[in-house]
Coordinates of C-alpha atoms (C1' of nucleotides) in Angstrom, one line a residue:
Chain A
X1 CA -3.4 34.8 38.2
X2 CA -3.8 35.5 34.8
X3 CA -7.3 36.6 35.2
X4 CA -8.1 39.3 33.5
X5 CA -10.5 42.5 33.8
X6 CA -12.9 41.1 30.3
X7 CA -15.4 44.1 30.0
X8 CA -12.7 46.5 28.9
X9 CA -11.9 48.4 26.0
X10 CA -8.8 46.3 25.7
X11 CA -8.3 43.1 22.8
X12 CA -8.3 40.1 25.0
X13 CA -4.1 38.7 23.1
X14 CA -3.5 42.6 24.5
X15 CA -4.5 42.3 28.4
X16 CA -2.9 38.8 28.3
X17 CA 0.6 40.6 26.9
X18 CA 0.3 43.0 29.4
X19 CA -0.8 40.4 31.9
X20 CA 2.5 37.9 31.2
X21 CA 4.4 41.5 31.4
X22 CA 3.2 42.7 34.0
X23 CA 3.8 39.3 36.4
X24 CA 7.2 38.4 35.0
X25 CA 8.2 42.6 36.2
X26 CA 6.7 41.7 39.3
X27 CA 8.2 38.1 40.2
X28 CA 5.3 36.1 40.3
X29 CA 6.5 34.9 36.5
X30 CA 10.2 33.8 36.5
X31 CA 13.0 32.6 33.8
X32 CA 12.8 29.4 32.9
X33 CA 8.8 29.3 34.4
X34 CA 6.5 27.1 32.5
X35 CA 3.2 29.5 31.1
X36 CA -0.2 27.4 30.7
X37 CA -0.2 25.5 27.3
X38 CA -1.9 27.6 24.3
X39 CA -5.1 25.4 24.7
X40 CA -4.7 25.6 29.0
X41 CA -4.4 29.3 29.0
X42 CA -7.8 28.9 27.0
X43 CA -9.0 27.5 28.7
X44 CA -9.2 29.0 32.0
X45 CA -10.3 32.7 30.1
X46 CA -13.0 31.6 28.4
X47 CA -11.3 32.0 25.1
X48 CA -10.7 31.6 21.5
X49 CA -7.0 29.6 21.6
X50 CA -6.3 31.4 18.6
X51 CA -6.1 34.2 21.1
X52 CA -3.8 32.9 23.1
X53 CA -2.0 32.1 20.9
X54 CA -1.7 35.4 18.6
X55 CA -1.0 36.6 23.0
X56 CA 2.1 34.2 22.8
X57 CA 3.7 34.8 19.5
X58 CA 4.0 38.9 20.3
X59 CA 5.3 37.6 24.2
X60 CA 7.8 36.2 21.9
X61 CA 8.4 38.6 19.4
X62 CA 9.6 40.8 21.5
X63 CA 11.8 39.2 23.8
X64 CA 9.5 37.8 27.1
X65 CA 8.2 33.8 26.6
X66 CA 10.3 31.5 24.6
X67 CA 9.3 28.5 22.3
X68 CA 10.6 25.0 22.3
X69 CA 8.2 23.1 20.3
X70 CA 7.0 20.0 21.9
X71 CA 8.4 21.5 25.4
X72 CA 5.9 24.0 26.0
X73 CA 6.2 27.2 26.4
X74 CA 8.4 29.2 29.5
X75 CA 9.4 33.2 30.7
X76 CA 12.7 34.3 29.3
X77 CA 15.8 34.9 30.3
X78 CA 15.9 39.2 31.1
X79 CA 18.9 40.7 29.3
X80 CA 18.9 44.5 30.4
X81 CA 20.2 46.3 28.0
X82 CA 19.7 50.2 28.2
X83 CA 16.3 51.4 26.6
X84 CA 17.1 52.9 23.2
X85 CA 16.2 56.2 21.7
X86 CA 13.0 55.2 19.8
X87 CA 11.5 52.9 22.7
X88 CA 11.7 56.4 24.9
X89 CA 9.9 58.7 22.2
X90 CA 7.1 55.7 21.7
X91 CA 6.4 55.7 25.7
X92 CA 7.1 59.4 25.7
X93 CA 4.0 59.6 23.0
X94 CA 1.9 57.2 25.2
X95 CA 2.2 59.2 28.3
X96 CA 1.3 61.8 27.3
X97 CA -2.2 61.5 25.6
X98 CA -2.8 60.6 29.2
X99 CA -0.7 63.5 30.9
X100 CA -3.7 66.2 28.7
X101 CA -6.8 64.2 30.2
X102 CA -4.9 63.9 33.7
X103 CA -4.4 68.4 33.1
X104 CA -7.6 68.3 31.5
X105 CA -9.1 67.5 35.1
X106 CA -6.8 68.9 37.1
X107 CA -5.1 66.9 38.4
X108 CA -1.1 68.3 39.9
X109 CA 1.5 67.1 39.3
X110 CA 2.0 65.9 42.6
X111 CA -0.7 63.4 42.7
X112 CA 0.5 62.3 39.6
X113 CA 3.9 61.6 40.1
X114 CA 2.8 59.6 43.3
X115 CA 1.0 57.2 41.2
X116 CA 3.7 56.8 38.9
X117 CA 6.1 56.7 41.6
X118 CA 3.4 54.0 42.9
X119 CA 3.5 51.8 39.8
X120 CA 7.0 51.3 39.6
X121 CA 7.6 50.0 43.6
X122 CA 4.7 47.5 42.6
X123 CA 6.5 46.2 39.5
X124 CA 10.1 46.4 40.9
X125 CA 11.3 49.3 39.1
X126 CA 14.2 50.6 39.9
X127 CA 14.8 54.4 40.7
X128 CA 18.1 55.1 40.9
X129 CA 21.1 55.1 38.9
X130 CA 22.2 52.6 36.3
X131 CA 23.9 49.0 37.7
X132 CA 26.4 50.3 35.8
Chain B
X1 CA -2.8 74.6 13.8
X2 CA -4.4 71.6 13.0
X3 CA -1.5 69.7 11.4
X4 CA -2.5 65.3 12.5
X5 CA 0.5 63.2 12.2
X6 CA -0.8 61.8 9.3
X7 CA 0.9 58.3 9.6
X8 CA 0.3 57.1 13.6
X9 CA -1.4 54.2 14.8
X10 CA -3.8 56.6 16.3
X11 CA -7.4 57.0 15.1
X12 CA -8.2 59.7 13.1
X13 CA -10.8 61.4 15.3
X14 CA -8.9 60.7 18.2
X15 CA -6.6 63.1 17.0
X16 CA -8.4 65.4 16.8
X17 CA -9.4 65.6 19.9
X18 CA -6.3 65.1 21.6
X19 CA -5.7 68.8 19.8
X20 CA -8.2 70.0 20.7
X21 CA -7.6 69.9 24.1
X22 CA -3.7 70.0 24.2
X23 CA -4.3 73.5 22.0
X24 CA -7.4 74.6 24.9
X25 CA -4.8 73.2 27.9
X26 CA -1.8 75.8 26.2
X27 CA -4.7 79.1 26.0
X28 CA -4.2 79.2 22.2
X29 CA -7.7 78.3 22.0
X30 CA -9.3 80.3 24.6
X31 CA -12.9 79.8 25.9
X32 CA -15.5 82.1 23.6
X33 CA -12.9 81.3 20.2
X34 CA -14.6 79.8 16.9
X35 CA -13.5 76.3 16.1
X36 CA -13.5 76.2 11.9
X37 CA -16.7 74.4 11.1
X38 CA -16.7 70.2 10.4
X39 CA -17.0 71.3 6.3
X40 CA -13.6 73.1 6.6
X41 CA -11.5 71.1 9.6
X42 CA -12.2 68.1 7.2
X43 CA -10.6 70.1 4.2
X44 CA -7.9 71.7 6.4
X45 CA -7.0 68.6 7.5
X46 CA -8.0 66.4 4.2
X47 CA -10.2 63.3 6.4
X48 CA -13.9 62.8 6.0
X49 CA -16.4 64.6 7.6
X50 CA -17.7 62.3 9.2
X51 CA -15.3 61.6 11.4
X52 CA -14.1 65.8 12.3
X53 CA -18.2 65.2 13.0
X54 CA -17.3 62.4 14.8
X55 CA -14.4 63.8 17.0
X56 CA -16.7 67.2 17.4
X57 CA -19.5 65.4 19.6
X58 CA -17.1 63.8 21.6
X59 CA -15.6 66.6 22.3
X60 CA -19.1 68.5 23.3
X61 CA -19.7 65.6 25.3
X62 CA -16.7 65.6 27.3
X63 CA -17.1 69.4 28.0
X64 CA -15.1 70.5 25.3
X65 CA -16.9 72.2 23.0
X66 CA -20.9 73.4 22.8
X67 CA -21.8 74.2 19.5
X68 CA -24.3 77.5 19.4
X69 CA -27.2 75.9 15.7
X70 CA -26.0 78.2 12.7
X71 CA -23.7 79.4 14.3
X72 CA -21.1 77.1 14.7
X73 CA -18.9 75.1 17.4
X74 CA -16.9 77.5 20.0
X75 CA -14.6 76.4 23.0
X76 CA -16.6 76.3 25.7
X77 CA -16.1 78.0 29.5
X78 CA -13.8 75.7 31.4
X79 CA -15.4 74.7 34.8
X80 CA -13.0 73.1 37.0
X81 CA -13.8 70.8 39.8
X82 CA -11.7 69.1 41.1
X83 CA -11.6 65.7 39.5
X84 CA -13.5 62.4 41.5
X85 CA -12.2 59.1 40.9
X86 CA -13.7 58.1 39.1
X87 CA -11.8 59.8 36.7
X88 CA -8.8 59.6 38.9
X89 CA -8.7 55.4 38.3
X90 CA -9.5 56.1 34.6
X91 CA -6.2 57.8 34.4
X92 CA -4.3 54.9 36.4
X93 CA -5.9 52.3 34.1
X94 CA -4.5 54.8 31.5
X95 CA -1.0 55.4 32.6
X96 CA -0.6 51.4 33.8
X97 CA 0.3 49.7 30.7
X98 CA 2.7 52.7 30.0
X99 CA 4.7 52.4 33.1
X100 CA 4.4 48.5 32.3
X101 CA 6.6 48.6 29.2
X102 CA 8.8 51.2 31.3
X103 CA 9.7 49.2 33.5
X104 CA 9.6 46.6 31.5
X105 CA 12.5 48.9 29.1
X106 CA 14.9 49.6 32.4
X107 CA 13.5 52.6 32.0
X108 CA 14.2 54.8 36.0
X109 CA 11.9 56.4 37.9
X110 CA 13.6 58.9 37.5
X111 CA 13.8 60.0 34.4
X112 CA 10.4 58.8 33.8
X113 CA 8.8 61.2 36.1
X114 CA 11.0 64.1 34.5
X115 CA 8.7 63.5 31.5
X116 CA 6.1 64.3 33.1
X117 CA 7.5 66.4 34.8
X118 CA 8.0 68.3 31.4
X119 CA 4.3 67.2 29.7
X120 CA 3.1 69.1 32.6
X121 CA 5.0 71.7 32.1
X122 CA 4.1 72.1 28.6
X123 CA 0.6 71.9 28.9
X124 CA 0.2 74.8 31.9
X125 CA -0.2 71.8 34.2
X126 CA -0.8 72.8 38.2
X127 CA 2.7 72.0 40.0
X128 CA 1.0 73.4 43.8
X129 CA -2.1 72.2 45.4
X130 CA -5.7 73.2 44.3
X131 CA -6.6 77.2 44.4
X132 CA -9.3 76.6 46.7
Chain C
X1 CA 30.9 17.7 19.9
X2 CA 26.7 16.9 18.6
X3 CA 25.8 19.7 21.3
X4 CA 22.7 21.8 20.2
X5 CA 22.0 25.3 20.1
X6 CA 18.4 24.7 21.8
X7 CA 16.4 28.2 22.6
X8 CA 16.6 27.7 18.9
X9 CA 14.1 28.2 16.6
X10 CA 15.3 25.4 14.0
X11 CA 13.7 21.9 14.7
X12 CA 16.1 19.2 16.4
X13 CA 15.8 16.8 14.1
X14 CA 16.7 19.4 11.9
X15 CA 19.8 20.3 14.0
X16 CA 20.9 17.2 14.4
X17 CA 21.3 16.7 9.9
X18 CA 22.8 19.5 10.5
X19 CA 25.5 19.7 12.7
X20 CA 26.7 15.7 11.4
X21 CA 26.5 17.8 8.0
X22 CA 28.6 19.9 9.6
X23 CA 30.9 17.3 11.1
X24 CA 31.8 15.5 8.6
X25 CA 32.6 17.8 6.2
X26 CA 34.3 19.7 8.3
X27 CA 36.2 16.5 8.8
X28 CA 35.3 15.5 12.2
X29 CA 33.6 12.1 11.3
X30 CA 35.3 10.6 8.3
X31 CA 33.9 7.6 6.5
X32 CA 33.6 4.7 9.3
X33 CA 33.1 6.5 11.9
X34 CA 30.7 5.3 14.1
X35 CA 27.7 7.2 15.1
X36 CA 26.4 6.8 19.0
X37 CA 23.4 5.0 18.9
X38 CA 19.9 6.8 19.0
X39 CA 19.6 6.3 22.3
X40 CA 22.9 7.3 22.8
X41 CA 23.0 10.1 21.0
X42 CA 19.3 11.7 22.7
X43 CA 20.4 11.5 26.4
X44 CA 23.2 13.4 24.9
X45 CA 21.7 15.9 23.8
X46 CA 18.6 15.4 26.5
X47 CA 15.9 14.7 23.3
X48 CA 12.8 11.8 22.9
X49 CA 14.5 9.2 21.0
X50 CA 12.3 9.1 18.2
X51 CA 13.3 13.7 17.3
X52 CA 16.9 11.2 16.6
X53 CA 15.9 8.9 14.9
X54 CA 13.4 11.1 12.5
X55 CA 17.0 12.7 11.4
X56 CA 18.9 9.4 11.5
X57 CA 16.5 8.3 8.7
X58 CA 16.7 11.6 6.7
X59 CA 20.6 11.3 7.3
X60 CA 19.6 7.7 5.1
X61 CA 18.0 9.3 3.1
X62 CA 20.5 11.6 2.5
X63 CA 23.3 8.8 1.9
X64 CA 25.0 10.7 4.7
X65 CA 24.7 7.6 6.9
X66 CA 24.1 4.4 6.8
X67 CA 22.9 1.1 8.7
X68 CA 24.6 -2.1 10.0
X69 CA 21.7 -3.7 11.8
X70 CA 23.2 -5.2 14.3
X71 CA 26.1 -3.3 14.1
X72 CA 25.0 0.7 13.9
X73 CA 25.0 3.6 13.1
X74 CA 28.4 5.0 10.4
X75 CA 29.1 7.6 8.4
X76 CA 28.8 6.1 4.7
X77 CA 31.3 6.9 1.9
X78 CA 31.1 10.3 0.8
X79 CA 30.3 9.4 -3.1
X80 CA 31.0 12.4 -4.6
X81 CA 28.8 13.0 -7.9
X82 CA 28.3 16.7 -9.6
X83 CA 25.4 18.0 -8.3
X84 CA 22.4 18.0 -11.2
X85 CA 20.2 20.6 -11.2
X86 CA 17.4 19.4 -9.0
X87 CA 19.7 20.0 -6.0
X88 CA 20.9 23.5 -7.9
X89 CA 17.4 24.8 -8.6
X90 CA 16.9 24.2 -4.5
X91 CA 19.1 24.9 -2.7
X92 CA 19.0 28.7 -5.2
X93 CA 14.8 28.4 -3.9
X94 CA 16.3 28.2 -0.5
X95 CA 19.0 30.8 -1.1
X96 CA 17.0 33.0 -2.0
X97 CA 15.2 34.6 1.1
X98 CA 18.1 34.7 2.1
X99 CA 19.6 37.6 -0.2
X100 CA 16.3 39.0 0.0
X101 CA 16.3 40.2 3.3
X102 CA 19.6 41.5 2.6
X103 CA 19.1 43.3 0.5
X104 CA 16.2 44.7 2.3
X105 CA 18.8 45.2 5.0
X106 CA 20.8 47.3 2.5
X107 CA 23.7 44.5 3.4
X108 CA 26.0 45.2 0.2
X109 CA 27.1 42.2 -2.0
X110 CA 30.8 42.4 -0.6
X111 CA 29.9 41.2 2.1
X112 CA 27.7 39.0 1.0
X113 CA 30.1 37.5 -0.5
X114 CA 32.5 37.7 2.4
X115 CA 29.5 35.6 4.2
X116 CA 29.4 33.2 1.9
X117 CA 33.8 32.0 1.4
X118 CA 34.3 32.2 5.3
X119 CA 31.3 29.4 5.2
X120 CA 33.0 27.0 2.7
X121 CA 36.1 27.7 4.1
X122 CA 34.6 26.6 7.4
X123 CA 33.7 23.7 5.9
X124 CA 36.0 22.9 3.5
X125 CA 34.4 23.5 0.9
X126 CA 36.2 23.3 -3.4
X127 CA 36.7 27.0 -4.4
X128 CA 38.5 26.2 -7.6
X129 CA 37.4 23.7 -10.3
X130 CA 35.8 19.9 -10.4
X131 CA 37.9 17.7 -10.2
X132 CA 37.0 15.8 -12.9
Chain D
X1 CA 1.8 39.3 -10.2
X2 CA 1.3 38.0 -6.7
X3 CA 0.9 34.2 -7.4
X4 CA 2.0 32.2 -4.8
X5 CA 4.1 28.6 -4.9
X6 CA 1.4 26.8 -4.1
X7 CA 2.6 23.6 -3.8
X8 CA 5.7 24.8 -1.9
X9 CA 6.0 23.1 1.8
X10 CA 6.6 27.8 3.1
X11 CA 2.8 28.8 4.7
X12 CA 1.2 31.1 2.5
X13 CA 1.6 34.6 4.9
X14 CA 5.3 33.8 5.0
X15 CA 5.4 33.6 1.1
X16 CA 2.7 36.5 0.6
X17 CA 5.5 38.4 3.0
X18 CA 8.3 37.2 0.8
X19 CA 6.4 38.2 -2.0
X20 CA 5.7 41.9 -1.0
X21 CA 9.2 42.9 -0.2
X22 CA 10.0 41.4 -3.4
X23 CA 8.3 43.9 -5.4
X24 CA 9.7 46.7 -3.4
X25 CA 13.2 45.4 -3.8
X26 CA 12.8 45.4 -7.5
X27 CA 10.9 48.6 -7.9
X28 CA 7.4 46.9 -8.8
X29 CA 6.0 48.3 -6.0
X30 CA 7.1 51.5 -4.9
X31 CA 6.4 53.6 -1.8
X32 CA 3.2 54.7 -1.3
X33 CA 1.2 53.0 -3.9
X34 CA -1.6 50.9 -2.7
X35 CA -1.1 47.5 -2.0
X36 CA -4.6 45.1 -2.8
X37 CA -7.2 45.1 0.1
X38 CA -6.9 41.9 2.5
X39 CA -10.3 41.1 0.8
X40 CA -9.3 41.5 -3.3
X41 CA -5.3 39.8 -2.4
X42 CA -6.8 36.9 -0.4
X43 CA -9.6 36.1 -3.6
X44 CA -7.3 36.7 -6.0
X45 CA -4.2 34.1 -4.5
X46 CA -7.6 31.6 -3.0
X47 CA -6.3 32.2 0.9
X48 CA -8.5 33.2 4.0
X49 CA -8.3 36.7 4.4
X50 CA -7.1 36.1 8.1
X51 CA -3.7 34.7 6.7
X52 CA -3.3 38.1 4.5
X53 CA -3.8 39.7 7.4
X54 CA -1.4 37.9 9.1
X55 CA 1.7 38.7 6.5
X56 CA 0.4 42.4 6.5
X57 CA 1.2 42.6 9.8
X58 CA 4.0 41.1 9.8
X59 CA 4.9 43.3 7.3
X60 CA 3.5 46.8 9.0
X61 CA 5.5 45.2 11.7
X62 CA 8.8 45.1 9.4
X63 CA 8.2 49.2 8.2
X64 CA 7.7 47.5 4.6
X65 CA 3.8 49.1 4.5
X66 CA 1.8 50.5 5.8
X67 CA -1.6 50.9 7.6
X68 CA -4.6 54.0 7.4
X69 CA -7.4 53.0 8.9
X70 CA -10.2 53.3 6.3
X71 CA -7.7 53.8 3.9
X72 CA -6.3 51.3 3.0
X73 CA -2.2 50.0 2.8
X74 CA 0.4 51.1 1.0
X75 CA 4.0 50.9 0.6
X76 CA 6.3 52.5 3.2
X77 CA 8.9 55.1 2.6
X78 CA 12.2 53.1 3.0
X79 CA 14.3 54.3 5.5
X80 CA 17.6 53.3 4.9
X81 CA 19.9 52.7 7.9
X82 CA 23.1 50.4 8.4
X83 CA 21.9 46.9 9.2
X84 CA 23.2 46.4 12.8
X85 CA 24.9 43.2 14.3
X86 CA 22.1 41.4 14.7
X87 CA 20.4 41.4 11.9
X88 CA 23.5 40.4 10.7
X89 CA 24.0 37.9 12.7
X90 CA 20.3 36.6 11.7
X91 CA 20.8 36.5 8.5
X92 CA 24.3 34.5 8.5
X93 CA 22.7 31.9 10.1
X94 CA 20.2 31.2 7.8
X95 CA 22.7 31.6 4.7
X96 CA 24.8 29.0 7.1
X97 CA 22.7 25.4 6.6
X98 CA 22.2 26.1 2.7
X99 CA 26.1 25.8 2.5
X100 CA 26.3 22.8 4.2
X101 CA 24.5 21.8 1.7
X102 CA 25.6 23.3 -1.4
X103 CA 29.1 21.7 0.0
X104 CA 27.6 18.5 0.9
X105 CA 26.6 18.6 -2.8
X106 CA 29.4 19.4 -4.1
X107 CA 28.8 22.4 -5.7
X108 CA 31.9 25.2 -5.5
X109 CA 32.8 28.3 -3.9
X110 CA 32.1 30.1 -7.8
X111 CA 29.0 28.6 -8.5
X112 CA 27.8 29.8 -5.3
X113 CA 29.0 33.3 -5.5
X114 CA 27.6 33.2 -8.3
X115 CA 23.8 32.3 -7.8
X116 CA 24.5 35.6 -4.8
X117 CA 25.2 38.2 -8.2
X118 CA 22.8 37.1 -9.8
X119 CA 19.9 37.8 -7.1
X120 CA 21.4 41.0 -5.8
X121 CA 21.1 42.2 -9.7
X122 CA 17.8 40.6 -9.7
X123 CA 17.0 42.5 -7.3
X124 CA 18.8 45.4 -7.2
X125 CA 21.2 45.6 -4.2
X126 CA 23.5 47.9 -4.3
X127 CA 26.8 46.0 -4.9
X128 CA 30.1 49.3 -3.7
X129 CA 30.3 51.2 -0.7
X130 CA 27.1 52.7 1.4
X131 CA 26.5 55.2 -0.7
X132 CA 28.0 58.3 2.5
Chain E
dG1 C1' 0.8 16.3 24.3
dT2 C1' 2.3 20.6 22.3
dG3 C1' 2.9 24.3 19.0
dG4 C1' 2.0 26.3 13.6
dT5 C1' -0.6 27.1 10.6
dC6 C1' -5.3 27.6 7.9
dT7 C1' -10.4 28.0 6.7
dA8 C1' -14.8 29.8 7.5
dG9 C1' -17.6 33.4 9.1
dA10 C1' -19.4 36.8 12.9
dC11 C1' -18.7 41.6 14.1
dC12 C1' -16.9 45.9 14.9
dA13 C1' -13.9 50.5 14.9
dC14 C1' -13.1 53.8 11.8
dG15 C1' -14.0 56.7 7.8
Chain F
dG1 C1' -15.4 49.9 2.4
dT2 C1' -11.4 49.3 4.8
dG3 C1' -8.4 46.5 8.7
dG4 C1' -8.8 44.4 13.5
dT5 C1' -10.4 40.8 16.8
dC6 C1' -13.0 37.4 17.9
dT7 C1' -14.7 32.3 17.9
dA8 C1' -15.5 26.8 16.8
dG9 C1' -13.2 23.5 14.1
dA10 C1' -9.4 21.5 11.2
dC11 C1' -5.2 19.1 10.2
dC12 C1' -0.8 19.0 10.5
dA13 C1' 4.8 19.2 12.3
dC14 C1' 7.7 18.1 16.3
dG15 C1' 8.4 15.5 20.5

DNA sequence: GTGGTCTAGACCACG
DNA sequence: GTGGTCTAGACCACG
């Protein structure tokens, strides 16, 4: 469940952050669910507690999880707001170099869009209009 | 033309790599065009020559540019082959965390696809079938 | 009456301390009123008895409440003395980082003062001269 | 300039964060100024580089400073926007317990307001209306 | 038992 | 030389 890729270039704490986000989006982790303690998770993935701690801190700052002192760490209630322009600009900036390389390597729009759709489906992303 | 963003989080050498790729995709740089020398470019963008050198090395490894000793560095002829599975897998891996955050922040598929299409258009990416 | 915020960053025992102080300032708790026992309160707010106990100890040390062995815990008579310089220095030290961030975020003095006045009013703080 | 209080209850990294904010507000540190490196500062205040690093990271996330890889860390340009309601609510929440204790100890509104004004003056906070 | 803070010290990417 | 990441391990506040 919390398995990481390991051999990757991505820092461990960043992998943990991503993994937890994924699991909440996929519904595997639901609001109120207890996460493993820092020490438990660090044992599971064979990493230093500090590294996991850093990931948890980042997740807390992003509002994905919340720490109840002495009780543990829990998945936070998701507060859904419309994404603001700064967030969108940031996402487009991060999308850009991926598209640059895709185009460079001759990937066609159709195929790239299929990848996007698959990813959205896998994550339960909304495809229609705002829920108004 | 080679201006960079400067205060971004992306390493300078990586910004140079992306910029050159973009310029070739957009047709601003064409096969056979001469690039500035490492020293010229490092002066232009106020960076360390080592940094530019590293970018050129990476671009050469990717086949984007080629060095003709004693003559300079030139945009390479683009050899278009179908992208192999390793490249596609890598691109999807890089796309994934962007989609995770997009879904997390409530961006809808329609909007994300629009971003993708815009990026493809801007880069002259092919939308149809292989030219085969 | 003793409900806490729960998911806040403030330790539970500290929340209890503040809450009791507030209730006495607001006049909801008056001198001589009996407080719930440690066990009762810990049940009410779903916390560890040790936690409540720690809060009561701190409140007793500050002279807010007093324990009469075998009888329970009671709101103490408020002995109003002029605050000494040590207390004032401490309060200013605690005020300081709040003002730093307020200024940093562009809050104007007028608005900040309005917050202060509202808080004083809500707590029945004296605005005039010492009662001498 | 970067001297800390030392004996305080506040974590070292938090003291560094506050100190840098203060220095920028007071104009001692100006946009573009270079901060000491993590290792320099950690030597100055006799703390671990990691601790200083944590402070710098927090300052960067808040937009107070920015890191230019390989060049060092610099005071960021201040982008002044009107503080939003979330920030204000947070500041009032932090102000509240200070006022509670002030009222409890019999500090009068007049005096407390004087403290606030002094702090604003010292930090160069604006007292008038928005600059439009 | 829970996470938060800190130290000491290593290795690495970037410039 | 610069900061970023990580490990190993200690101490502490909170519950």
